[in-house]
XYZ file of C-alpha atoms in Angstrom:
774
model
C 57.526 38.045 79.152
C 58.861 39.356 83.003
C 58.526 42.747 84.048
C 62.289 44.090 83.740
C 62.127 43.421 79.900
C 59.832 46.581 79.789
C 61.611 49.724 79.958
C 61.252 52.049 83.055
C 63.714 54.723 82.270
C 61.029 57.639 82.197
C 59.596 60.531 84.913
C 55.683 61.174 84.817
C 55.172 64.962 85.314
C 51.617 63.804 86.534
C 48.793 66.680 85.594
C 50.778 67.429 82.181
C 51.022 64.231 80.796
C 47.505 62.044 81.789
C 45.559 64.992 82.071
C 42.246 64.715 84.366
C 43.209 60.783 84.672
C 41.293 61.018 88.653
C 38.076 61.264 86.391
C 38.753 58.880 83.530
C 35.622 56.747 83.111
C 36.661 54.543 80.446
C 39.785 53.750 78.723
C 40.819 52.178 75.099
C 44.425 51.756 74.069
C 46.147 51.589 70.617
C 49.682 49.568 70.829
C 51.756 49.318 68.200
C 55.421 47.988 67.602
C 56.672 51.499 68.128
C 53.782 53.442 69.877
C 51.034 53.203 71.325
C 48.301 55.536 72.049
C 45.954 55.637 75.287
C 42.800 57.124 74.619
C 40.587 58.175 77.683
C 37.453 60.371 78.357
C 37.109 61.953 81.415
C 34.874 64.773 82.929
C 35.939 67.970 83.588
C 34.529 69.783 86.470
C 35.283 73.851 87.056
C 33.937 77.328 87.934
C 31.782 79.321 85.782
C 29.419 81.876 86.071
C 25.735 81.474 85.624
C 23.215 84.382 85.492
C 19.439 84.016 86.829
C 16.499 85.559 87.187
C 15.908 85.714 90.980
C 18.446 88.591 92.600
C 20.109 87.121 95.922
C 18.871 90.270 97.547
C 15.529 92.231 97.551
C 16.422 95.541 96.462
C 16.370 94.183 93.119
C 19.484 96.353 92.303
C 20.500 94.462 89.088
C 18.541 93.219 86.671
C 19.469 89.473 86.882
C 21.969 87.946 89.754
C 25.047 86.484 88.973
C 26.423 83.627 90.526
C 29.626 80.756 90.468
C 28.638 77.434 89.635
C 30.206 74.263 88.977
C 30.481 73.432 85.121
C 31.182 69.523 83.922
C 32.346 69.446 80.554
C 32.862 65.472 78.878
C 36.549 65.629 76.989
C 38.336 62.783 75.365
C 42.196 62.264 76.151
C 44.747 60.375 73.303
C 47.965 60.130 74.689
C 50.478 58.740 72.385
C 54.036 57.470 73.354
C 56.622 54.908 72.829
C 55.834 51.559 73.204
C 58.757 51.038 75.290
C 57.210 53.205 78.246
C 53.760 50.924 78.749
C 54.800 49.612 81.409
C 55.694 53.251 82.844
C 52.256 54.222 82.162
C 50.327 51.285 83.203
C 52.317 51.856 86.869
C 50.761 55.253 86.681
C 47.435 54.807 86.155
C 47.229 52.090 88.655
C 49.129 54.925 91.176
C 46.860 57.668 90.426
C 43.522 56.333 88.939
C 42.796 52.554 90.779
C 41.113 53.917 94.311
C 41.010 49.910 95.978
C 41.234 46.845 94.903
C 37.257 46.818 93.523
C 37.695 49.966 91.622
C 38.562 48.422 88.081
C 36.586 44.487 88.521
C 34.163 43.706 86.208
C 35.628 46.588 83.882
C 36.899 46.365 80.612
C 39.471 47.986 78.235
C 38.993 47.983 74.863
C 42.942 47.196 72.527
C 43.520 47.435 69.391
C 46.524 46.874 66.939
C 49.455 44.043 67.280
C 50.288 44.889 70.640
C 46.920 44.077 71.943
C 48.245 40.340 72.271
C 51.112 40.684 72.968
C 50.789 43.160 76.304
C 46.870 41.941 77.002
C 48.473 40.121 80.584
C 51.031 43.146 81.199
C 47.714 45.185 80.864
C 44.945 43.057 82.871
C 47.750 42.120 85.506
C 48.563 45.979 86.299
C 45.233 47.156 86.035
C 42.994 44.321 87.184
C 40.481 44.785 84.101
C 39.453 42.817 80.988
C 41.227 43.299 77.739
C 38.811 43.465 74.614
C 40.217 42.898 71.491
C 38.665 45.255 68.211
C 39.315 44.797 65.091
C 42.397 47.024 63.946
C 40.947 48.093 60.233
C 37.820 48.541 61.918
C 38.941 51.248 64.066
C 41.325 52.629 62.100
C 38.236 53.399 59.401
C 36.317 54.306 63.205
C 38.900 56.947 63.714
C 39.239 58.691 60.627
C 35.568 59.111 59.748
C 35.068 61.018 63.445
C 38.029 63.507 62.541
C 37.529 64.533 59.361
C 33.671 65.211 60.511
C 34.673 66.754 63.728
C 37.970 68.326 63.197
C 38.246 71.442 61.354
C 42.074 71.325 59.513
C 42.036 67.565 60.003
C 43.273 66.800 56.342
C 45.237 69.247 54.497
C 47.922 68.173 51.512
C 51.675 69.251 51.677
C 53.906 71.304 49.665
C 56.986 71.378 50.110
C 58.400 74.574 49.965
C 55.507 76.419 49.594
C 53.829 79.184 50.803
C 52.471 77.820 53.429
C 53.615 74.289 53.014
C 50.760 72.549 55.162
C 47.186 73.655 52.490
C 44.340 72.371 55.087
C 40.826 71.392 53.541
C 38.634 73.077 56.366
C 35.536 70.164 57.658
C 32.700 68.690 55.216
C 29.755 67.481 56.033
C 30.468 64.862 53.184
C 33.471 62.695 53.476
C 32.756 59.933 51.444
C 33.619 57.841 49.793
C 37.878 58.327 49.814
C 40.189 55.923 49.312
C 42.964 55.453 52.886
C 46.609 54.120 52.280
C 48.150 52.612 54.981
C 51.339 52.452 55.298
C 52.418 50.080 58.866
C 55.329 47.193 57.516
C 53.353 46.083 54.557
C 50.400 48.752 52.863
C 46.843 48.396 52.623
C 44.688 50.612 50.185
C 41.411 50.171 52.078
C 38.148 51.645 50.029
C 35.389 53.736 52.371
C 31.838 54.281 51.353
C 30.234 55.405 54.640
C 30.453 54.688 58.208
C 29.820 51.125 58.076
C 30.613 49.956 54.823
C 34.208 49.303 53.813
C 36.728 46.659 52.465
C 40.557 46.256 51.757
C 40.167 46.775 47.893
C 44.066 46.605 47.463
C 47.601 46.675 49.074
C 51.344 45.504 48.473
C 54.080 44.300 50.654
C 56.681 46.910 49.976
C 55.508 49.758 52.383
C 57.086 50.951 55.825
C 58.547 47.459 56.742
C 60.602 47.070 53.949
C 62.164 51.039 53.814
C 63.423 50.394 57.013
C 64.704 46.663 56.355
C 66.484 47.351 53.397
C 67.639 50.976 55.308
C 69.326 49.033 57.444
C 71.481 46.796 55.198
C 71.899 49.376 53.109
C 72.826 52.618 56.321
C 73.999 52.442 60.049
C 71.131 54.336 60.681
C 69.955 53.110 64.313
C 65.944 54.588 64.238
C 63.615 54.727 61.419
C 63.289 58.034 61.844
C 67.255 58.686 61.184
C 67.369 56.425 58.552
C 64.586 59.722 57.397
C 66.245 62.200 58.388
C 69.403 60.433 56.004
C 66.937 60.552 53.124
C 65.703 63.927 53.547
C 70.366 64.982 52.952
C 70.768 62.816 50.088
C 70.698 63.243 46.489
C 68.873 60.442 44.952
C 70.623 61.019 41.415
C 74.415 59.592 42.061
C 72.047 56.515 42.721
C 68.997 56.575 40.030
C 69.669 56.057 37.012
C 67.352 58.625 35.175
C 65.848 59.249 31.817
C 68.266 61.353 30.516
C 71.106 59.347 31.754
C 70.025 56.717 28.851
C 68.662 59.585 26.611
C 70.704 61.845 26.809
C 67.519 64.412 28.100
C 64.033 63.948 28.203
C 62.126 61.689 25.523
C 59.429 63.747 24.191
C 57.813 61.393 22.066
C 56.692 59.982 24.551
C 55.843 62.153 27.537
C 59.397 61.966 30.101
C 60.875 64.639 31.246
C 64.539 64.027 31.252
C 64.738 64.087 35.515
C 62.366 61.207 36.119
C 63.799 58.341 37.641
C 63.967 55.371 34.993
C 65.508 52.696 37.440
C 65.762 52.989 40.540
C 69.035 51.885 41.961
C 70.931 51.736 38.701
C 73.507 53.287 39.030
C 74.538 50.785 41.561
C 74.321 48.229 39.017
C 78.012 46.534 37.967
C 78.629 44.515 35.418
C 81.601 41.115 35.591
C 84.041 43.875 34.198
C 83.644 45.969 37.093
C 87.352 45.069 39.115
C 86.013 47.329 41.920
C 82.650 48.740 43.469
C 81.534 51.060 43.602
C 80.388 54.003 46.744
C 77.844 55.541 47.679
C 76.968 58.201 50.444
C 74.367 56.320 52.491
C 72.026 59.369 52.477
C 71.822 59.029 48.778
C 70.620 55.320 49.392
C 68.179 56.445 52.183
C 66.864 58.946 48.999
C 66.749 56.524 46.315
C 65.016 53.430 48.226
C 62.835 56.664 49.496
C 61.101 57.523 46.196
C 61.893 54.499 45.137
C 58.975 52.973 48.247
C 56.845 56.604 47.601
C 56.691 55.965 44.119
C 55.619 52.876 44.118
C 52.844 53.306 46.933
C 51.629 56.423 44.999
C 51.161 54.461 41.795
C 49.373 51.995 43.441
C 47.409 54.166 45.552
C 46.327 56.127 42.335
C 45.401 53.145 40.450
C 42.952 52.293 42.879
C 41.770 55.761 42.975
C 41.091 55.510 39.311
C 39.348 51.906 39.168
C 37.063 52.671 41.780
C 36.364 56.492 40.554
C 37.523 57.719 44.522
C 39.015 61.815 44.383
C 40.147 61.707 47.439
C 42.736 60.118 49.061
C 43.862 59.594 52.564
C 47.893 58.486 53.995
C 48.420 57.646 56.941
C 50.321 55.007 59.012
C 54.064 54.749 60.715
C 55.466 55.166 57.625
C 53.939 58.741 57.190
C 53.453 60.359 60.415
C 54.169 63.966 60.008
C 57.300 62.988 58.269
C 57.858 66.309 55.914
C 60.438 64.360 53.743
C 57.602 61.137 53.045
C 54.503 63.091 52.870
C 56.602 65.061 50.137
C 58.079 61.973 48.350
C 54.328 60.846 48.147
C 53.259 64.003 47.383
C 54.552 64.156 44.003
C 54.362 60.444 43.105
C 50.530 61.374 43.181
C 50.921 64.834 41.153
C 52.824 62.511 38.783
C 50.569 59.150 38.183
C 47.454 61.459 38.312
C 48.777 64.520 36.471
C 47.660 66.625 39.614
C 43.671 65.464 39.183
C 43.846 64.050 42.402
C 45.566 65.215 45.547
C 47.806 63.569 48.456
C 45.785 64.311 51.642
C 47.450 63.684 55.337
C 45.764 63.820 58.354
C 46.776 66.189 61.401
C 45.794 63.618 63.659
C 46.806 60.401 61.917
C 48.711 58.768 64.373
C 45.672 58.407 66.907
C 43.490 56.987 63.884
C 43.232 53.198 66.388
C 42.948 54.677 69.293
C 40.110 56.820 68.102
C 38.171 54.209 66.693
C 39.037 51.639 69.899
C 37.192 54.535 72.048
C 34.334 54.958 70.208
C 33.880 50.926 69.792
C 33.258 51.452 74.437
C 31.279 53.826 73.761
C 28.529 53.355 71.177
C 26.004 52.491 73.668
C 26.047 56.834 74.591
C 25.629 57.233 70.515
C 27.888 59.386 69.953
C 26.440 60.974 66.924
C 23.870 62.893 68.935
C 27.037 64.786 69.554
C 29.334 67.459 68.266
C 32.805 68.309 69.213
C 35.637 69.988 69.092
C 39.321 69.947 69.363
C 40.354 71.494 72.355
C 43.916 73.330 71.755
C 45.323 74.627 74.617
C 45.869 70.807 76.029
C 46.434 69.254 72.397
C 49.817 68.813 70.763
C 50.527 70.245 67.068
C 52.059 69.352 63.813
C 55.899 69.751 63.742
C 57.518 71.970 61.548
C 58.458 70.856 58.457
C 61.447 73.422 58.472
C 62.686 71.781 62.130
C 66.125 70.042 60.455
C 66.711 67.119 63.173
C 63.318 65.423 62.446
C 62.597 63.175 65.292
C 58.753 62.064 66.122
C 59.513 60.873 69.490
C 62.164 63.870 71.209
C 61.028 66.836 68.236
C 58.935 68.153 71.515
C 60.412 68.734 75.058
C 58.415 65.590 76.287
C 58.005 61.932 74.104
C 54.568 62.511 74.683
C 52.052 63.654 71.928
C 48.660 64.599 73.126
C 45.137 65.282 71.634
C 42.313 66.277 73.491
C 38.629 66.785 72.227
C 35.493 68.269 74.237
C 32.195 67.011 74.015
C 29.632 69.902 73.096
C 26.046 68.617 74.197
C 23.517 70.201 71.654
C 24.822 68.524 67.530
C 26.379 70.903 65.090
C 24.954 71.145 62.003
C 26.291 73.777 58.927
C 23.949 77.700 58.504
C 21.237 76.326 55.237
C 21.336 80.588 54.028
C 24.979 79.710 53.064
C 24.968 79.880 49.534
C 26.885 76.564 48.926
C 28.678 75.232 52.325
C 31.181 73.248 50.384
C 32.947 76.114 49.331
C 32.295 78.552 52.261
C 35.496 79.219 54.662
C 34.879 80.812 57.399
C 37.971 83.224 58.113
C 39.103 86.685 55.692
C 42.774 86.494 55.651
C 44.264 83.146 55.639
C 47.349 84.160 58.965
C 49.699 81.177 57.343
C 49.683 82.559 54.051
C 50.002 86.463 54.805
C 53.438 86.909 57.242
C 52.502 90.369 57.266
C 48.758 90.150 59.175
C 50.646 87.274 60.607
C 53.410 89.082 62.256
C 51.242 91.725 63.173
C 48.245 89.797 64.840
C 50.556 87.458 66.805
C 52.036 90.067 68.147
C 48.895 92.269 69.193
C 48.275 89.180 70.902
C 51.407 88.853 72.627
C 50.825 92.882 74.283
C 47.046 91.844 74.950
C 47.936 88.905 77.349
C 48.709 91.473 80.179
C 45.398 93.239 79.893
C 43.599 89.972 79.476
C 45.599 88.639 83.033
C 44.668 91.834 84.918
C 40.700 90.980 83.998
C 40.515 87.428 85.005
C 42.681 88.539 88.001
C 39.789 91.716 88.629
C 37.131 88.861 87.772
C 37.716 87.568 91.252
C 38.678 89.399 93.409
C 37.552 87.419 96.213
C 39.192 84.421 95.154
C 42.815 83.830 96.711
C 44.883 82.264 93.921
C 43.315 84.150 90.950
C 46.438 85.762 90.423
C 48.351 82.725 90.635
C 45.738 81.373 87.452
C 45.848 84.689 85.617
C 49.920 84.422 85.546
C 49.873 80.948 84.186
C 47.484 81.488 81.334
C 49.736 84.333 80.125
C 52.814 82.182 80.286
C 51.536 79.879 78.843
C 49.352 81.298 75.862
C 52.619 83.350 75.625
C 54.388 79.789 74.852
C 51.801 78.755 72.542
C 52.107 82.667 70.281
C 55.530 81.730 70.309
C 54.790 78.030 68.418
C 52.949 79.879 66.560
C 55.534 81.948 65.174
C 57.719 79.732 64.362
C 54.822 76.878 63.142
C 52.459 79.018 61.815
C 50.718 75.944 60.786
C 50.649 74.292 63.997
C 47.231 73.936 64.569
C 45.546 74.258 61.387
C 44.549 76.980 59.594
C 46.231 79.946 61.652
C 43.551 83.153 61.550
C 42.441 85.604 63.886
C 39.323 83.597 65.201
C 41.802 80.337 66.213
C 43.787 82.921 68.026
C 40.903 84.388 69.416
C 39.811 81.062 70.699
C 42.748 79.268 72.268
C 42.718 82.401 74.459
C 39.449 81.678 75.438
C 40.345 77.945 76.111
C 43.031 78.589 78.518
C 41.681 80.889 80.293
C 38.811 78.526 81.258
C 41.755 75.784 81.852
C 42.584 78.205 84.760
C 38.496 78.786 85.453
C 38.689 82.319 84.202
C 35.209 81.058 81.886
C 33.838 84.319 82.026
C 35.796 87.335 82.911
C 33.638 90.133 81.654
C 30.574 88.662 83.637
C 30.037 92.068 86.106
C 30.945 94.292 83.593
C 28.524 93.172 80.386
C 26.001 93.045 83.888
C 27.081 96.859 84.475
C 26.702 97.662 80.889
C 23.582 95.836 80.206
C 21.658 97.575 83.105
C 23.315 101.195 82.268
C 21.905 100.773 78.655
C 18.367 99.166 80.105
C 18.289 102.697 81.486
C 18.260 104.802 78.202
C 16.502 102.655 76.559
C 13.165 103.849 76.356
C 14.747 107.533 75.928
C 15.814 106.403 72.804
C 12.807 104.729 70.943
C 10.937 107.495 71.345
C 13.456 109.936 69.776
C 13.618 107.035 66.999
C 9.916 107.228 66.543
C 9.995 110.722 66.763
C 11.248 110.987 63.281
C 10.831 110.107 59.733
C 10.704 107.543 57.677
C 14.458 108.294 55.851
C 15.601 109.414 59.103
C 14.633 106.749 61.343
C 16.077 104.256 58.644
C 19.499 105.867 58.740
C 18.937 106.290 62.774
C 19.029 102.833 63.267
C 22.000 102.217 61.404
C 24.073 104.376 63.069
C 22.531 103.187 66.171
C 23.637 99.951 65.229
C 26.960 100.716 64.500
C 27.571 102.731 67.639
C 26.768 100.466 69.964
C 29.287 98.352 68.102
C 31.659 100.448 69.210
C 31.522 98.895 72.980
C 33.925 96.332 72.420
C 36.400 95.004 74.930
C 37.779 92.808 73.036
C 39.550 95.413 70.358
C 42.836 97.017 72.364
C 41.830 100.885 71.293
C 38.775 101.157 71.883
C 39.439 99.512 75.500
C 41.758 102.513 75.835
C 38.945 104.699 75.306
C 36.340 103.101 77.507
C 39.439 102.271 80.180
C 40.374 106.107 80.720
C 37.530 108.038 79.834
C 33.696 108.722 80.421
C 32.488 107.232 76.945
C 28.921 107.002 76.053
C 26.605 106.198 73.439
C 26.521 109.801 72.222
C 30.436 109.644 72.345
C 30.242 106.814 69.987
C 28.004 108.162 67.693
C 30.708 111.030 67.680
C 32.919 108.603 66.926
C 31.941 106.671 63.454
C 32.868 108.048 60.275
C 31.149 109.982 58.426
C 28.880 109.318 55.096
C 29.927 108.037 52.216
C 31.414 105.451 54.573
C 33.576 102.665 54.038
C 31.500 99.831 53.040
C 28.491 101.469 51.966
C 25.563 100.031 50.881
C 22.723 101.799 53.083
C 21.035 103.621 50.371
C 20.519 99.926 48.693
C 19.573 98.610 52.071
C 17.096 101.751 52.503
C 15.626 100.940 48.975
C 15.022 97.304 49.498
C 12.864 98.435 53.030
C 10.735 101.187 51.376
C 9.933 99.975 47.763
C 9.897 95.928 48.808
C 7.640 93.509 50.383
C 8.988 92.805 54.188
C 11.244 89.726 54.708
C 9.347 86.588 55.467
C 12.462 85.858 58.977
C 15.984 88.168 59.933
C 18.120 86.158 61.761
C 20.424 88.128 63.801
C 23.667 86.851 64.634
C 24.397 89.594 68.080
C 27.758 91.030 69.144
C 28.492 92.247 72.337
C 26.777 92.984 75.619
C 25.950 96.416 76.523
C 25.144 99.647 74.065
C 25.582 97.223 71.205
C 22.419 94.575 71.807
C 20.270 96.816 73.745
C 20.655 100.326 71.928
C 21.699 98.769 68.806
C 20.109 95.407 67.387
C 16.994 95.915 69.869
C 15.471 98.420 67.746
C 16.596 97.269 64.801
C 14.484 94.964 66.012
C 11.677 96.435 66.766
C 11.348 97.703 62.961
C 11.427 94.719 61.426
C 8.843 93.778 63.227
C 6.548 96.723 62.759
C 7.277 95.435 59.528
C 6.148 92.160 59.709
C 9.372 90.544 59.698
C 9.659 87.261 62.249
C 13.454 87.661 63.837
C 15.279 84.859 65.656
C 18.323 86.919 68.090
C 21.083 84.627 67.684
C 23.869 84.880 70.691
C 26.909 83.022 71.731
C 26.232 79.284 73.458
C 29.136 80.347 75.907
C 31.050 83.376 76.906
C 33.794 84.861 75.896
C 34.974 88.589 76.049
C 32.235 90.945 76.536
C 29.462 88.744 74.140
C 26.098 88.711 75.171
C 25.237 84.961 75.908
C 21.808 83.287 75.216
C 21.380 83.559 79.136
C 21.902 86.889 79.728
C 19.979 87.280 76.135
C 16.864 85.677 77.718
C 17.214 88.039 80.659
C 17.305 91.211 78.998
C 15.000 90.965 76.617
C 12.397 90.386 79.626
C 13.767 93.268 80.710
C 12.866 95.169 77.525
C 9.630 93.799 77.022
C 8.493 95.925 80.026
C 9.942 98.392 78.469
C 8.565 98.654 74.548
C 5.391 96.770 74.240
C 6.247 96.048 70.326
C 8.554 93.504 71.905
C 6.962 92.100 74.525
C 4.294 91.106 71.848
C 6.163 89.950 69.058
C 7.599 87.513 72.556
C 3.968 86.489 73.759
C 3.467 85.400 69.753
C 6.196 84.208 69.090
C 7.476 86.268 66.272
C 10.396 87.119 68.335
C 12.904 84.390 69.867
C 15.733 84.102 71.256
C 18.412 81.511 70.291
C 21.483 80.051 71.126
C 24.015 80.159 68.320
C 26.272 76.722 69.906
C 29.141 78.868 69.664
C 31.430 80.580 72.202
C 33.685 82.693 69.878
C 33.927 86.211 68.928
C 33.762 85.444 65.176
C 31.562 83.209 63.562
C 31.946 79.726 61.850
C 28.823 78.894 59.724
C 30.001 75.619 59.129
C 28.785 74.724 62.751
C 25.566 76.092 63.923
C 23.271 75.113 66.689
C 20.786 72.413 65.332
C 18.333 73.406 66.600
C 18.610 76.922 65.374
C 19.164 75.319 61.725
C 15.719 73.716 61.795
C 14.285 77.289 63.183
C 15.610 79.078 60.348
C 14.101 76.594 58.241
C 10.632 76.560 60.130
C 10.452 80.181 59.675
C 11.460 80.478 56.252
C 14.397 83.478 57.040
C 15.323 85.464 54.347
C 17.429 87.954 55.469
C 20.396 87.252 57.831
C 22.420 89.996 60.172
C 25.700 89.593 60.879
C 27.116 92.322 63.136
C 30.641 92.741 64.647
C 34.470 93.199 63.877
C 34.707 89.221 64.668
C 31.620 88.203 63.392
C 31.929 90.206 59.880
C 34.731 91.033 58.907
C 36.954 88.665 60.590
C 35.051 86.105 59.260
C 32.622 85.648 57.021
C 33.324 89.088 54.733
C 33.466 87.493 51.771
C 30.828 84.384 52.646
C 27.836 84.496 49.931
C 24.251 83.768 50.651
C 20.883 82.446 49.408
C 19.041 85.234 50.845
C 19.573 89.051 51.635
C 22.569 89.445 53.673
C 23.277 92.794 55.801
C 26.641 92.699 57.353
C 27.587 95.842 59.724
C 30.907 96.582 62.027
C 33.002 99.529 63.106
C 36.504 99.295 62.138
C 37.873 99.403 65.942
C 41.694 98.146 65.069
C 43.752 101.074 63.025
C 46.410 98.820 60.927
C 43.229 96.642 59.793
C 41.311 100.024 58.871
C 44.327 100.505 56.634
C 44.208 97.537 55.195
C 40.418 98.678 53.661
C 42.249 101.878 52.855
C 40.303 103.834 55.716
C 41.342 104.361 59.328
C 39.510 103.662 63.213
C 36.220 104.384 63.182
C 35.655 103.706 59.899
C 31.858 101.915 59.181
C 31.344 98.507 56.826
C 27.431 98.745 56.005
C 27.564 96.016 53.399
C 23.809 94.938 51.640
C 24.133 91.785 49.905
C 20.870 90.572 47.692
C 20.150 86.742 47.776
C 22.613 84.997 45.299
C 21.254 81.380 43.779
C 23.654 78.419 43.580
C 25.316 77.940 40.069
C 23.919 74.710 37.656
C 27.816 73.616 38.167
C 27.247 73.642 42.197
C 23.818 72.902 42.158
C 24.794 69.156 40.074
């Protein structure tokens, strides 16, 4: 095949298509007949803030020092494009990656898909690498397992005209067994029992190729996507013979409704007596053909799932590719044949399964199981809206390229063992894909807040010559994303306040604003430490009853200092606002959610808890004047304490590295804290999170192990993001205290309260029901 036979009709915008390509270290490619998927691993270097103990100046004016340092993360990139552009893409890689003739010498690229054979020579000649072909089915399963285990909301059910259309399944630690139905030209049904055990248990030659082939004979459609679009507009009832066409209505004695298809294309049949051919609309023929093939695939899939006792069926392949019409017909077929006992499930990134699997083959020596992985929303394309009328996968976005980026987290993350039932745990309180009023409010709220985030980013880097330019890019890109989510809420999985906050942090980090509040946090920590000694003396002067209430109010007052709450931010920017002022802002008792008396009764009448895990929120007054005094009180009762702080910075939340240094200074003030640190009764640990919210499905493995080892029987979650936006409904197998000040008027009104109303929820340990335990 000559070079001229490949399409070269596309210009590649370098930094937005193959991002971080110059730092790529390993490649894999999945080449299909229509679409190719290139995967590569790159290192992403960016400037970030680091806190450390030795001040650069000798005057000791700061409790810790902040400096800029380089941070390197590992990121997986997956780029999907039409196969006809493959030579142009290889030319681009050659020109932007290969630094010398010897750069790619002895290197290998993993390849799968039918094109691994067809384009082998082209890849070798362009890049000078060996092509190592991997088994397509093996790669498919490896990629599917990886996504189901690591990417939240990867799988979803589809309900046409639902509210919402997509119902996401979250992430589960128990993904096996399942049935994967891969619908390409033909159909393969694969039973997957474990990471390395799977078998093809069935299939059919009637698949996507059949639909495309017969559709080409029956219509003038020029492409697969055009044929699906044609079917979307059609009415199969003019072509198909229904039960009511035969019996005049439903055949009730055998349970057949009248509108069920009795014979696909039945009305197109002609007897010898018919002198003139019947005329059918192309769109009706396409609709009938799509339903016929989908119904057969659905029945075959259901029967195999039934035979092998499989409860989960995932559908993927070129036939699906996020097409609302094909997902609808497959879903209908599974619902009908299984009587809604089994749900048809689809994958947000099903087009990347082979590429991910091929890449993982090349990464086996690096042991990918040692790490956890997270979707990088700021660099990924989302699902196309099902309400988009002209549904063309290649042209549905501004570019014919589709992206997925996944970041490697250096430490494994596991579910918190204190959850009552991890499989039913859903962290987010409100699903914005379902609640239109809340969605409209929060999208507008974050849109209005983008300007403040931009200004804070600029303020955090006063000596950087390009800070303003980068901050403007952040605002533009984040507002663009919010605009996309406004029209297509399901674009990146479940939409909630947590993902909106996390996406903002990702866009900031992309533009090297990894910790915009670092100096503000340092200032507030230093100011709070100056007040700690007198605050502790005041608490010690109180009676036991009065001290418990003062500790609760102190925890709440500290929580007011939240730079992520816009209305509080306005107060702190325009007023001299201190800890006493925050206490005065608090709602008088009885609070909006008031279990304080139950909490005090538990402390006075029962034995002390063995260990408390406290998930901390903000820096400054929150951690030092709110959490630390409560920690000291629990320690005095004989309860061990684990202070859990974010691993990565976000807003003004305290981080693990900051909290380590803060507790060192606190220990110099409080003998009880110092002794507990020395004895190992007080631990500071990282949560594995980098969000103002808290997803207890994914916390640091070391923290999970320590929670077990120390027999933790009390969990305290503080802050609006961690205890209201997330975990408001979370159930635990141990005692739980959820504490927050509601610092958003709209949200407070939704709860039937007002600004600065208080949530102090104490919940006793629950037991797993017998049905769930079994």
